[in-house]
PDB file of C-alpha atoms in Angstrom:
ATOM      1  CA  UNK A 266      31.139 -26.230 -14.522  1.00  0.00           C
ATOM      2  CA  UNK A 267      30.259 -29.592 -15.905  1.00  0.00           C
ATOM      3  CA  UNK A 268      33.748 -31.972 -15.749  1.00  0.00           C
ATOM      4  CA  UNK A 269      32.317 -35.492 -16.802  1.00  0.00           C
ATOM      5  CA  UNK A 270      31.887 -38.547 -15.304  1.00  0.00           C
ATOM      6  CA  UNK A 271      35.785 -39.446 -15.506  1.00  0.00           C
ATOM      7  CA  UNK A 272      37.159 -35.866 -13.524  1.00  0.00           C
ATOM      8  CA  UNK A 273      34.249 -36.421 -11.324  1.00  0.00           C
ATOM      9  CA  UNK A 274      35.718 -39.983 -10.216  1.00  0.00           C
ATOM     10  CA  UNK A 275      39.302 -38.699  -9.772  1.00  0.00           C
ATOM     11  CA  UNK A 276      38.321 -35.896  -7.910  1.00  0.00           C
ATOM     12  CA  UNK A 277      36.135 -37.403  -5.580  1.00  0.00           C
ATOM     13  CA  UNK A 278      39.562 -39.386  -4.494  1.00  0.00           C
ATOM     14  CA  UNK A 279      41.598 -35.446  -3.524  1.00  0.00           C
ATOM     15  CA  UNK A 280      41.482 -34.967   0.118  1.00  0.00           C
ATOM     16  CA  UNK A 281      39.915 -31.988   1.541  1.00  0.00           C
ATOM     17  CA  UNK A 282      42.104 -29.189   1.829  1.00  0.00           C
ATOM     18  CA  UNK A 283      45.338 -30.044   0.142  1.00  0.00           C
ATOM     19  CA  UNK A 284      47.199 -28.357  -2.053  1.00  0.00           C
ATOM     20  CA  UNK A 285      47.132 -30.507  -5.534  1.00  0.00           C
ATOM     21  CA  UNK A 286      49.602 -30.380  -8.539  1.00  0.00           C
ATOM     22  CA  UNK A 287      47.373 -31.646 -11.648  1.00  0.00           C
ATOM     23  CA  UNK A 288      50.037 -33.509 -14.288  1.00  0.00           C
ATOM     24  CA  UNK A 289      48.793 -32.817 -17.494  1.00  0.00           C
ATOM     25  CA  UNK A 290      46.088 -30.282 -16.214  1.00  0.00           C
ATOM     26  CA  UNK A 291      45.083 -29.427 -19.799  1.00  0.00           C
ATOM     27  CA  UNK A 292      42.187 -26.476 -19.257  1.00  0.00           C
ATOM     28  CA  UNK A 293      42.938 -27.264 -15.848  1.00  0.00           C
ATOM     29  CA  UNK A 294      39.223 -27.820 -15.253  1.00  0.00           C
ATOM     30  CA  UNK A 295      40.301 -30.407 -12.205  1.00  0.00           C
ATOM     31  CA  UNK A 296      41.811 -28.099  -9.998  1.00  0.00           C
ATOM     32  CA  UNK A 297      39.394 -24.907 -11.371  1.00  0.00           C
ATOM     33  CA  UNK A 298      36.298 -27.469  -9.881  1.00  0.00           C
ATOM     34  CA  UNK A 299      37.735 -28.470  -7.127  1.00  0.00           C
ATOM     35  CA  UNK A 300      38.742 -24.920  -5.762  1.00  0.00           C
ATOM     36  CA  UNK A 301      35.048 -24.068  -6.481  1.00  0.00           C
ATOM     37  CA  UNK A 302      33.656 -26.643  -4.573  1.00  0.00           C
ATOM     38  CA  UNK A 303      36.055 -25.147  -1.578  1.00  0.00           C
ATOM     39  CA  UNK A 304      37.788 -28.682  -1.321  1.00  0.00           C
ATOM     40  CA  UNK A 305      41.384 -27.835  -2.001  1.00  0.00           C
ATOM     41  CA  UNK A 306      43.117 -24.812  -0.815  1.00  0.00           C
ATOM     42  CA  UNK A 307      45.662 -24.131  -3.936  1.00  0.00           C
ATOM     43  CA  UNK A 308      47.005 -26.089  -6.732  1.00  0.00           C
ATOM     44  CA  UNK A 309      49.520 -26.374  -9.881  1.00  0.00           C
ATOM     45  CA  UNK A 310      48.102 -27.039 -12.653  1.00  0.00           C
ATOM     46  CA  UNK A 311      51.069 -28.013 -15.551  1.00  0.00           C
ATOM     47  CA  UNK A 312      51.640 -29.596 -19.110  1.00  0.00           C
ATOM     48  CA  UNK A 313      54.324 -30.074 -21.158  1.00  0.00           C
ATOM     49  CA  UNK A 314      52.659 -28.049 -23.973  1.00  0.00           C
ATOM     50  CA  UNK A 315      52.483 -24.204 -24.050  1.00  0.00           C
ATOM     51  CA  UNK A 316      48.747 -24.835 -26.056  1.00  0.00           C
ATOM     52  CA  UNK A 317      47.287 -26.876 -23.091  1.00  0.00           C
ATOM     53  CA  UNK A 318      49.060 -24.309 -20.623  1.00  0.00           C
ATOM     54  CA  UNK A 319      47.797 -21.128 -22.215  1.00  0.00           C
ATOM     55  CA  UNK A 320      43.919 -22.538 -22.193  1.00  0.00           C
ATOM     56  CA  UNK A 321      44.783 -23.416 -18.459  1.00  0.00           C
ATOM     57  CA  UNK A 322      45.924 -19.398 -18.052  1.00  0.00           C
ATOM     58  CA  UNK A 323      42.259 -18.442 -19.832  1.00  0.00           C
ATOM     59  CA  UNK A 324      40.104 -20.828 -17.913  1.00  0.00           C
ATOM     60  CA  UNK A 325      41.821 -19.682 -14.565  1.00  0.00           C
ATOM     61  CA  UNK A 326      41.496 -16.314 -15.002  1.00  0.00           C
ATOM     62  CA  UNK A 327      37.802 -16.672 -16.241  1.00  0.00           C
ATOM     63  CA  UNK A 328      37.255 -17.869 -12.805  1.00  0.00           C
ATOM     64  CA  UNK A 329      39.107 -15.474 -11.002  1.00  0.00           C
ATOM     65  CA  UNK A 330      41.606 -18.464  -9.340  1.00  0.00           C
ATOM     66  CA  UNK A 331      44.929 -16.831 -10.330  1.00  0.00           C
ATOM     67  CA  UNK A 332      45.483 -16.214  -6.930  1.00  0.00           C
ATOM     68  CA  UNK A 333      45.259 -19.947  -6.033  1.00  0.00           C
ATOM     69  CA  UNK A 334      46.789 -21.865  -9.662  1.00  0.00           C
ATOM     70  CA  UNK A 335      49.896 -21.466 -10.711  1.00  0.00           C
ATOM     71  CA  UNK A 336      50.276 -22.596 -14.213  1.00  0.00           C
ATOM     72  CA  UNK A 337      53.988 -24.088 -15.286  1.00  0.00           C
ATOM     73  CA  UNK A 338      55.039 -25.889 -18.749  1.00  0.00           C
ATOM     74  CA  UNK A 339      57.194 -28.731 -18.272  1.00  0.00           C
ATOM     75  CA  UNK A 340      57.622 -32.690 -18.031  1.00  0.00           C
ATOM     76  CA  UNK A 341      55.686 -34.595 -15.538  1.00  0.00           C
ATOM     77  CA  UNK A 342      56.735 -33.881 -12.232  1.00  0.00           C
ATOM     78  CA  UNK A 343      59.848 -31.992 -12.739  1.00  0.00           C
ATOM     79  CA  UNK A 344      57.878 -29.008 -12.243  1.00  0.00           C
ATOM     80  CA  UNK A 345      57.777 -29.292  -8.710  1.00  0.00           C
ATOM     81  CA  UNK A 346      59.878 -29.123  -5.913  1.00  0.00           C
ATOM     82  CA  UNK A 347      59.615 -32.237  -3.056  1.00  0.00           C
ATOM     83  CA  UNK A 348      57.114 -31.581  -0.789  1.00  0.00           C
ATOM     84  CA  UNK A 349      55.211 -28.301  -2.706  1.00  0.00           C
ATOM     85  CA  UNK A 350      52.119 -30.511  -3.418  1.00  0.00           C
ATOM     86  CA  UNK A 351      50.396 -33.130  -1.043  1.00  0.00           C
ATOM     87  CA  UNK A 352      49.619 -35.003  -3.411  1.00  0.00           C
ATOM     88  CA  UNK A 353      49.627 -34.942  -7.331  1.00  0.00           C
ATOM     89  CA  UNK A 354      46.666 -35.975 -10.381  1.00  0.00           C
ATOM     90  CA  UNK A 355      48.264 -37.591 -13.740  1.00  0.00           C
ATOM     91  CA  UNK A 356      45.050 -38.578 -15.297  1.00  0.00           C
ATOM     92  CA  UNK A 357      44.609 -39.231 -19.190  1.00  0.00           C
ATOM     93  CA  UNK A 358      47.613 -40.539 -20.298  1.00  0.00           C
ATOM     94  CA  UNK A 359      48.780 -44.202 -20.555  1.00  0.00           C
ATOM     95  CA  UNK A 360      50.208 -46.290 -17.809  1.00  0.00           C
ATOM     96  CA  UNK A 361      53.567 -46.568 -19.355  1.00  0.00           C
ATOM     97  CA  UNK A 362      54.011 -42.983 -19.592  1.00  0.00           C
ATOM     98  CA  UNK A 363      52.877 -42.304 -15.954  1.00  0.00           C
ATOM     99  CA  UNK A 364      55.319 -44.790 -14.747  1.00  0.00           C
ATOM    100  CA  UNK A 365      58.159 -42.320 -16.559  1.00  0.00           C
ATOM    101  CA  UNK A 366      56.925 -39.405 -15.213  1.00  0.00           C
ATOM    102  CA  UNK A 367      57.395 -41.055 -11.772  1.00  0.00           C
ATOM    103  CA  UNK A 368      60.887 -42.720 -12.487  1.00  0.00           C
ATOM    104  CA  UNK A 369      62.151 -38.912 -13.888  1.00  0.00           C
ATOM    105  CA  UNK A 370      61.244 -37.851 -10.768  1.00  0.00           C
ATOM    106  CA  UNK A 371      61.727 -39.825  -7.845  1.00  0.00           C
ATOM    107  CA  UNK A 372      62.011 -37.113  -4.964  1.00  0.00           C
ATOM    108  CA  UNK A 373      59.175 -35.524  -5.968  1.00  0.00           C
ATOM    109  CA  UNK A 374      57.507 -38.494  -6.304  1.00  0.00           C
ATOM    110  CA  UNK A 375      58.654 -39.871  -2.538  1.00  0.00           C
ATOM    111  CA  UNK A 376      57.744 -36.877  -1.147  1.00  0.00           C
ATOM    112  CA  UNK A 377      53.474 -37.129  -1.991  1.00  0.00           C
ATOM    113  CA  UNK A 378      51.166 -38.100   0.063  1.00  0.00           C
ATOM    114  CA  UNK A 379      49.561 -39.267  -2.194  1.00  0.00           C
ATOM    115  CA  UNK A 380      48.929 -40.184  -6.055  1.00  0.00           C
ATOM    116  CA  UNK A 381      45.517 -40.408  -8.398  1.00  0.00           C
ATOM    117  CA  UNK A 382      46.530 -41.756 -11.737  1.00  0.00           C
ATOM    118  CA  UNK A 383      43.911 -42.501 -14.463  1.00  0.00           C
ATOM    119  CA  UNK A 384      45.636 -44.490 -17.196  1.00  0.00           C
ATOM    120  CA  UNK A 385      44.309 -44.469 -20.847  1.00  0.00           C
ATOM    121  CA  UNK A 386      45.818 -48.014 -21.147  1.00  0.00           C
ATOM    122  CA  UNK A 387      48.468 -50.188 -19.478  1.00  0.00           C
ATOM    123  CA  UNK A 388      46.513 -50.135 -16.117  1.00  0.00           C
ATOM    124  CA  UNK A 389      47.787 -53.714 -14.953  1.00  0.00           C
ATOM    125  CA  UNK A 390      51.200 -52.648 -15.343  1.00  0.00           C
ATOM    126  CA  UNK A 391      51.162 -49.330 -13.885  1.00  0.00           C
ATOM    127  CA  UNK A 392      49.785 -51.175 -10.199  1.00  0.00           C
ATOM    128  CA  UNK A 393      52.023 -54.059 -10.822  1.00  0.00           C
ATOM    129  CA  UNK A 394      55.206 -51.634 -11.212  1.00  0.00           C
ATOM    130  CA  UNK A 395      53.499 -49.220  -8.276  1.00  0.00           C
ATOM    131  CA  UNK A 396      53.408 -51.782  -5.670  1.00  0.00           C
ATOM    132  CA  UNK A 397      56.372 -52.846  -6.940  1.00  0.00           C
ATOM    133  CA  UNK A 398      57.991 -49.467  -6.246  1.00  0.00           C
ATOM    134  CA  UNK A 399      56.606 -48.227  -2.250  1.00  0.00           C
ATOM    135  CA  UNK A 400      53.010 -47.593  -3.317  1.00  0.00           C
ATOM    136  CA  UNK A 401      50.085 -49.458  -2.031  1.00  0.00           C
ATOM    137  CA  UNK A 402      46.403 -49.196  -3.959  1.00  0.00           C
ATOM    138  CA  UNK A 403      44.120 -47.529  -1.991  1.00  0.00           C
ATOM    139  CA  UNK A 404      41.171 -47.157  -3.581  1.00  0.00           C
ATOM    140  CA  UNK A 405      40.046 -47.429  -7.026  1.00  0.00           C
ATOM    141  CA  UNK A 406      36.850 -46.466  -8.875  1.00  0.00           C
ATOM    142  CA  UNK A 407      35.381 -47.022 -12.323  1.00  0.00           C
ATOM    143  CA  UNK A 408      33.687 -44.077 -14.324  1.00  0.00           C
ATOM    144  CA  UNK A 409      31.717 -43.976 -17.777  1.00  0.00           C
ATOM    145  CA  UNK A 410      31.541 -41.693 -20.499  1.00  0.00           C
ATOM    146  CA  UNK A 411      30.082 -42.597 -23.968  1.00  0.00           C
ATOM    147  CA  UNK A 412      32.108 -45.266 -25.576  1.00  0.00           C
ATOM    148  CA  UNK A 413      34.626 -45.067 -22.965  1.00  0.00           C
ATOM    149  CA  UNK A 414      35.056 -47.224 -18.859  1.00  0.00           C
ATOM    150  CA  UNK A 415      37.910 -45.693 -17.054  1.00  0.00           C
ATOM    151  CA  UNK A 416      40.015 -46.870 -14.404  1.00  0.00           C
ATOM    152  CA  UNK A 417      40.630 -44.377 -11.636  1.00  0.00           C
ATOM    153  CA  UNK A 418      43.567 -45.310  -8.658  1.00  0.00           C
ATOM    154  CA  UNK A 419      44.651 -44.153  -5.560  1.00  0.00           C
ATOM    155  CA  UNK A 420      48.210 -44.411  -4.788  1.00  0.00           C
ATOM    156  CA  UNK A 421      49.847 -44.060  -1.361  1.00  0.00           C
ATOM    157  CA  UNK A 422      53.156 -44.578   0.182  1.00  0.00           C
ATOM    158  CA  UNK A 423      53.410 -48.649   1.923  1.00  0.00           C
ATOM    159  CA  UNK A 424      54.099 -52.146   1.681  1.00  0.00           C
ATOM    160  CA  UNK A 425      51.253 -53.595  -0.740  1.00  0.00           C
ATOM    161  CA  UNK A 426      50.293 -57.258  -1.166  1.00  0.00           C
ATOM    162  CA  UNK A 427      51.774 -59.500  -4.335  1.00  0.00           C
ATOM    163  CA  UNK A 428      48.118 -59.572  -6.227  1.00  0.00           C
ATOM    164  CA  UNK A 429      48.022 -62.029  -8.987  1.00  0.00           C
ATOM    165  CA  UNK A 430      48.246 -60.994 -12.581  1.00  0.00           C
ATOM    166  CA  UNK A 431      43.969 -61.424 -13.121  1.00  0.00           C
ATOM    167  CA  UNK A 432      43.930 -59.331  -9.614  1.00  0.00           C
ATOM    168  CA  UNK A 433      46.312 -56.338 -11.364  1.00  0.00           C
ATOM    169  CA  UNK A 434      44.513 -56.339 -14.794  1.00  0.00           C
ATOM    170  CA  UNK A 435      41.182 -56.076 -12.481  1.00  0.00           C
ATOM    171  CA  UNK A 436      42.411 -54.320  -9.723  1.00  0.00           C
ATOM    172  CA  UNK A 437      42.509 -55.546  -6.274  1.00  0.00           C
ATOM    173  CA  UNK A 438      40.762 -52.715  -4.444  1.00  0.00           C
ATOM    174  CA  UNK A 439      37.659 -52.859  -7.783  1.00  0.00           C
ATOM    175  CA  UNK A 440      37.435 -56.495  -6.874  1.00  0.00           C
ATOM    176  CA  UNK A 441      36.320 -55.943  -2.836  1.00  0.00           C
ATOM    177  CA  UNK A 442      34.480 -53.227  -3.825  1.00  0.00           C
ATOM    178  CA  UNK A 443      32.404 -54.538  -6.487  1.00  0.00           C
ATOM    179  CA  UNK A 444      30.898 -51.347  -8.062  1.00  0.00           C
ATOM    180  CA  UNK A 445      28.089 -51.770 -10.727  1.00  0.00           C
ATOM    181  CA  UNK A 446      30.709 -50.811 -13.511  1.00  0.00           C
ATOM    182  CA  UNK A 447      32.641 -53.986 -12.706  1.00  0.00           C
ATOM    183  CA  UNK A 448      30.896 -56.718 -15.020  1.00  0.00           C
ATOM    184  CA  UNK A 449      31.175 -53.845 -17.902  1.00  0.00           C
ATOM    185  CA  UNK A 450      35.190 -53.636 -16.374  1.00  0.00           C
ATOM    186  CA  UNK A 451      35.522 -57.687 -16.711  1.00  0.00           C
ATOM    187  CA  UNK A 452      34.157 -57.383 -20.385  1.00  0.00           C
ATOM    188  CA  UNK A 453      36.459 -54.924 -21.576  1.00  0.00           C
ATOM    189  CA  UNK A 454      39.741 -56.586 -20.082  1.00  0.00           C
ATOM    190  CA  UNK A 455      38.656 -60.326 -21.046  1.00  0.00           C
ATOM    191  CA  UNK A 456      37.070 -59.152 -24.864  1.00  0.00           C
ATOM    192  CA  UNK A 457      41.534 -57.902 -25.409  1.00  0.00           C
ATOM    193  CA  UNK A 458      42.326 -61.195 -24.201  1.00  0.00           C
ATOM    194  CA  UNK A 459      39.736 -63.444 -25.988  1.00  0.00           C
ATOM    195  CA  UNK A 460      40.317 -61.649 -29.017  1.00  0.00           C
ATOM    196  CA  UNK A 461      44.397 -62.426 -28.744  1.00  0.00           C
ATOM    197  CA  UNK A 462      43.935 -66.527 -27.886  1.00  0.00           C
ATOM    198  CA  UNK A 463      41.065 -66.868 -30.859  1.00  0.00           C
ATOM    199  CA  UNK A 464      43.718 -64.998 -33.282  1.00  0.00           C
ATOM    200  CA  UNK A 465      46.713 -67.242 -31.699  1.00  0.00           C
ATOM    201  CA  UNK A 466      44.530 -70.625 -31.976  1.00  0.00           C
ATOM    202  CA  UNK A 467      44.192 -70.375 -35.685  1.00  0.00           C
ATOM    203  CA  UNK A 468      48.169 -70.922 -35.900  1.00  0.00           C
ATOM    204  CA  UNK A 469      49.193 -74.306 -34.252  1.00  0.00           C
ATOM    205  CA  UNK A 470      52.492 -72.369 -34.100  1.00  0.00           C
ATOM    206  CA  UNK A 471      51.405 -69.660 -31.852  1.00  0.00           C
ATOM    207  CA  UNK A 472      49.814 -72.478 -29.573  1.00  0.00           C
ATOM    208  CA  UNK A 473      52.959 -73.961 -28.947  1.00  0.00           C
ATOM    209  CA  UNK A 474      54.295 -70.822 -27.590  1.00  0.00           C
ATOM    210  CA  UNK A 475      55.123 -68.997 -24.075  1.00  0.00           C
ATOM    211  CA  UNK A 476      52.905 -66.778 -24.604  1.00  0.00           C
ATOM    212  CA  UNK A 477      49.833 -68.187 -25.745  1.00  0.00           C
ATOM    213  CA  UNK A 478      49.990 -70.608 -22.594  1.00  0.00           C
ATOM    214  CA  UNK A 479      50.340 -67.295 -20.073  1.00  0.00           C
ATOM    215  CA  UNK A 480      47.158 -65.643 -21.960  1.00  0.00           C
ATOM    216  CA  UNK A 481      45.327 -69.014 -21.016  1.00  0.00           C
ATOM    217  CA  UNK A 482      46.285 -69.019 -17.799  1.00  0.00           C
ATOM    218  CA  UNK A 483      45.233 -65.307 -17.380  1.00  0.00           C
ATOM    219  CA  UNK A 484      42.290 -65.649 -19.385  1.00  0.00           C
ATOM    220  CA  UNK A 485      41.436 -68.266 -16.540  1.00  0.00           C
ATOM    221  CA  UNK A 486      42.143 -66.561 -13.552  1.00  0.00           C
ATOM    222  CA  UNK A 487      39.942 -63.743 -15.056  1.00  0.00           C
ATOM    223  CA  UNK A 488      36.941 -65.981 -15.275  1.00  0.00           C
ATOM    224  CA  UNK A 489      37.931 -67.537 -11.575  1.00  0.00           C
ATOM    225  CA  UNK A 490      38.466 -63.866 -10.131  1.00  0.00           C
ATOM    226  CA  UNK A 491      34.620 -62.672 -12.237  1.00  0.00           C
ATOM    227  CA  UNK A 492      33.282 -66.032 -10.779  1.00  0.00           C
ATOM    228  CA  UNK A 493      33.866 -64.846  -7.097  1.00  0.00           C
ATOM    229  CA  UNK A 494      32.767 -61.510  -7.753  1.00  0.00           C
ATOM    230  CA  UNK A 495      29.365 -63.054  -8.855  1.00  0.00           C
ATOM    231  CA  UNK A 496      29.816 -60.791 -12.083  1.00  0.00           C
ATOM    232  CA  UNK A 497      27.475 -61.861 -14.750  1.00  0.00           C
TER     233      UNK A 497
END
């Protein structure tokens, strides 16, 4: 089974032998992959559609994994009881959204080791309210698929470091590891923010405000942070 670039990243981040709940599992061809590659031992897979949860049903038993995937419909984490999974994947939605699937559930959520999330959008906010909220960034990877660079992040329980807003919309563990996506990462995040302060500086209004002065300071510690990276 061929899962892409992207389920390729966030799977190389489950550890071996744990029992995974996959938020959003779609086909569930996560957890399907990784039980064929013997590196988890069962898994959840769940949606909050019955459409996505049916196809998940068909691919499973294609595969002959009933015995190890349970399928459930629901919201987010809610379809778990604290401490059934070791850890949980909530890949392909946006940051804001994964942050309210953890806030709905906060004993579930306390009781993971661990957390892959793969936001659509809204990365910088989702580590800036995770480290805000008991989770520390443990390691984070870049994938590509045509047209698209996604962010993949591994959460665990523990004090984090206060990481300055270029250092969130970047991410912290990206910037020490330097991966070859990361110059194609630093284009993508500065192009939004270029494109806001040239449609802001054609209004001497909007350059008199709040917010265009915070873009320019962000826009600078992105160039300072892509500086020390050596990121051409």
């Amino acid at each position: 089974m061929n899962i892409g670039a992207r389920l390729e990243a966030v799977a190389a981040m489950v550890p071996q032998g744990c029992v995974l709940a996959d938020i959003g599992t779609d086909h569930a061809y996560l957890p399907v992959w990784l039980l064929q590659k013997g590196r988890i031992k069962a898994a959840v897979a769940a949606d909050i559609a019955a459409g996505p949860c049916r196809a998940a049903q068909t691919n499973i038993g294609m595969y002959g994994l009933k015995d190890k995937i349970q399928v459930r419909q629901g919201s987010g984490l809610t379809v778990l009881q604290p401490g059934e999974a070791d850890g949980a994947v909530i890949a392909g939605m946006g940051g804001s959204t994964i942050i309210e699937i953890l806030k709905e559930s906060p004993e579930v959520a306390a009781a993971l080791k661990f957390l892959i999330v793969q936001p659509m959008a809204g990365a910088a906010g989702l580590r800036k309210w995770a480290c805000a909220n008991g989770w520390r960034i443990s390691d984070e990877a870049l994938a590509e698929e045509p047209q698209h660079l996604y962010e993949i992040i591994l959460l665990e329980h523990g004090h984090e470091a206060d990481y300055s807003d270029a250092e969130y919309e970047i991410g912290p563990k990206l910037i020490k590891k330097c991966p070859p996506l990361l110059a194609k990462h630093f284009d993508k995040v500065q192009g939004t923010y270029k494109r806001m302060l040239d449609s802001m500086a054609k209004s001497q209004q909007a350059q008199q405000t709040e917010k265009y002065k915070k873009l320019q300071e962000l826009y600078a510690g992105l160039e300072e942070l892509r500086h020390e990276c050596g990121c051409k």
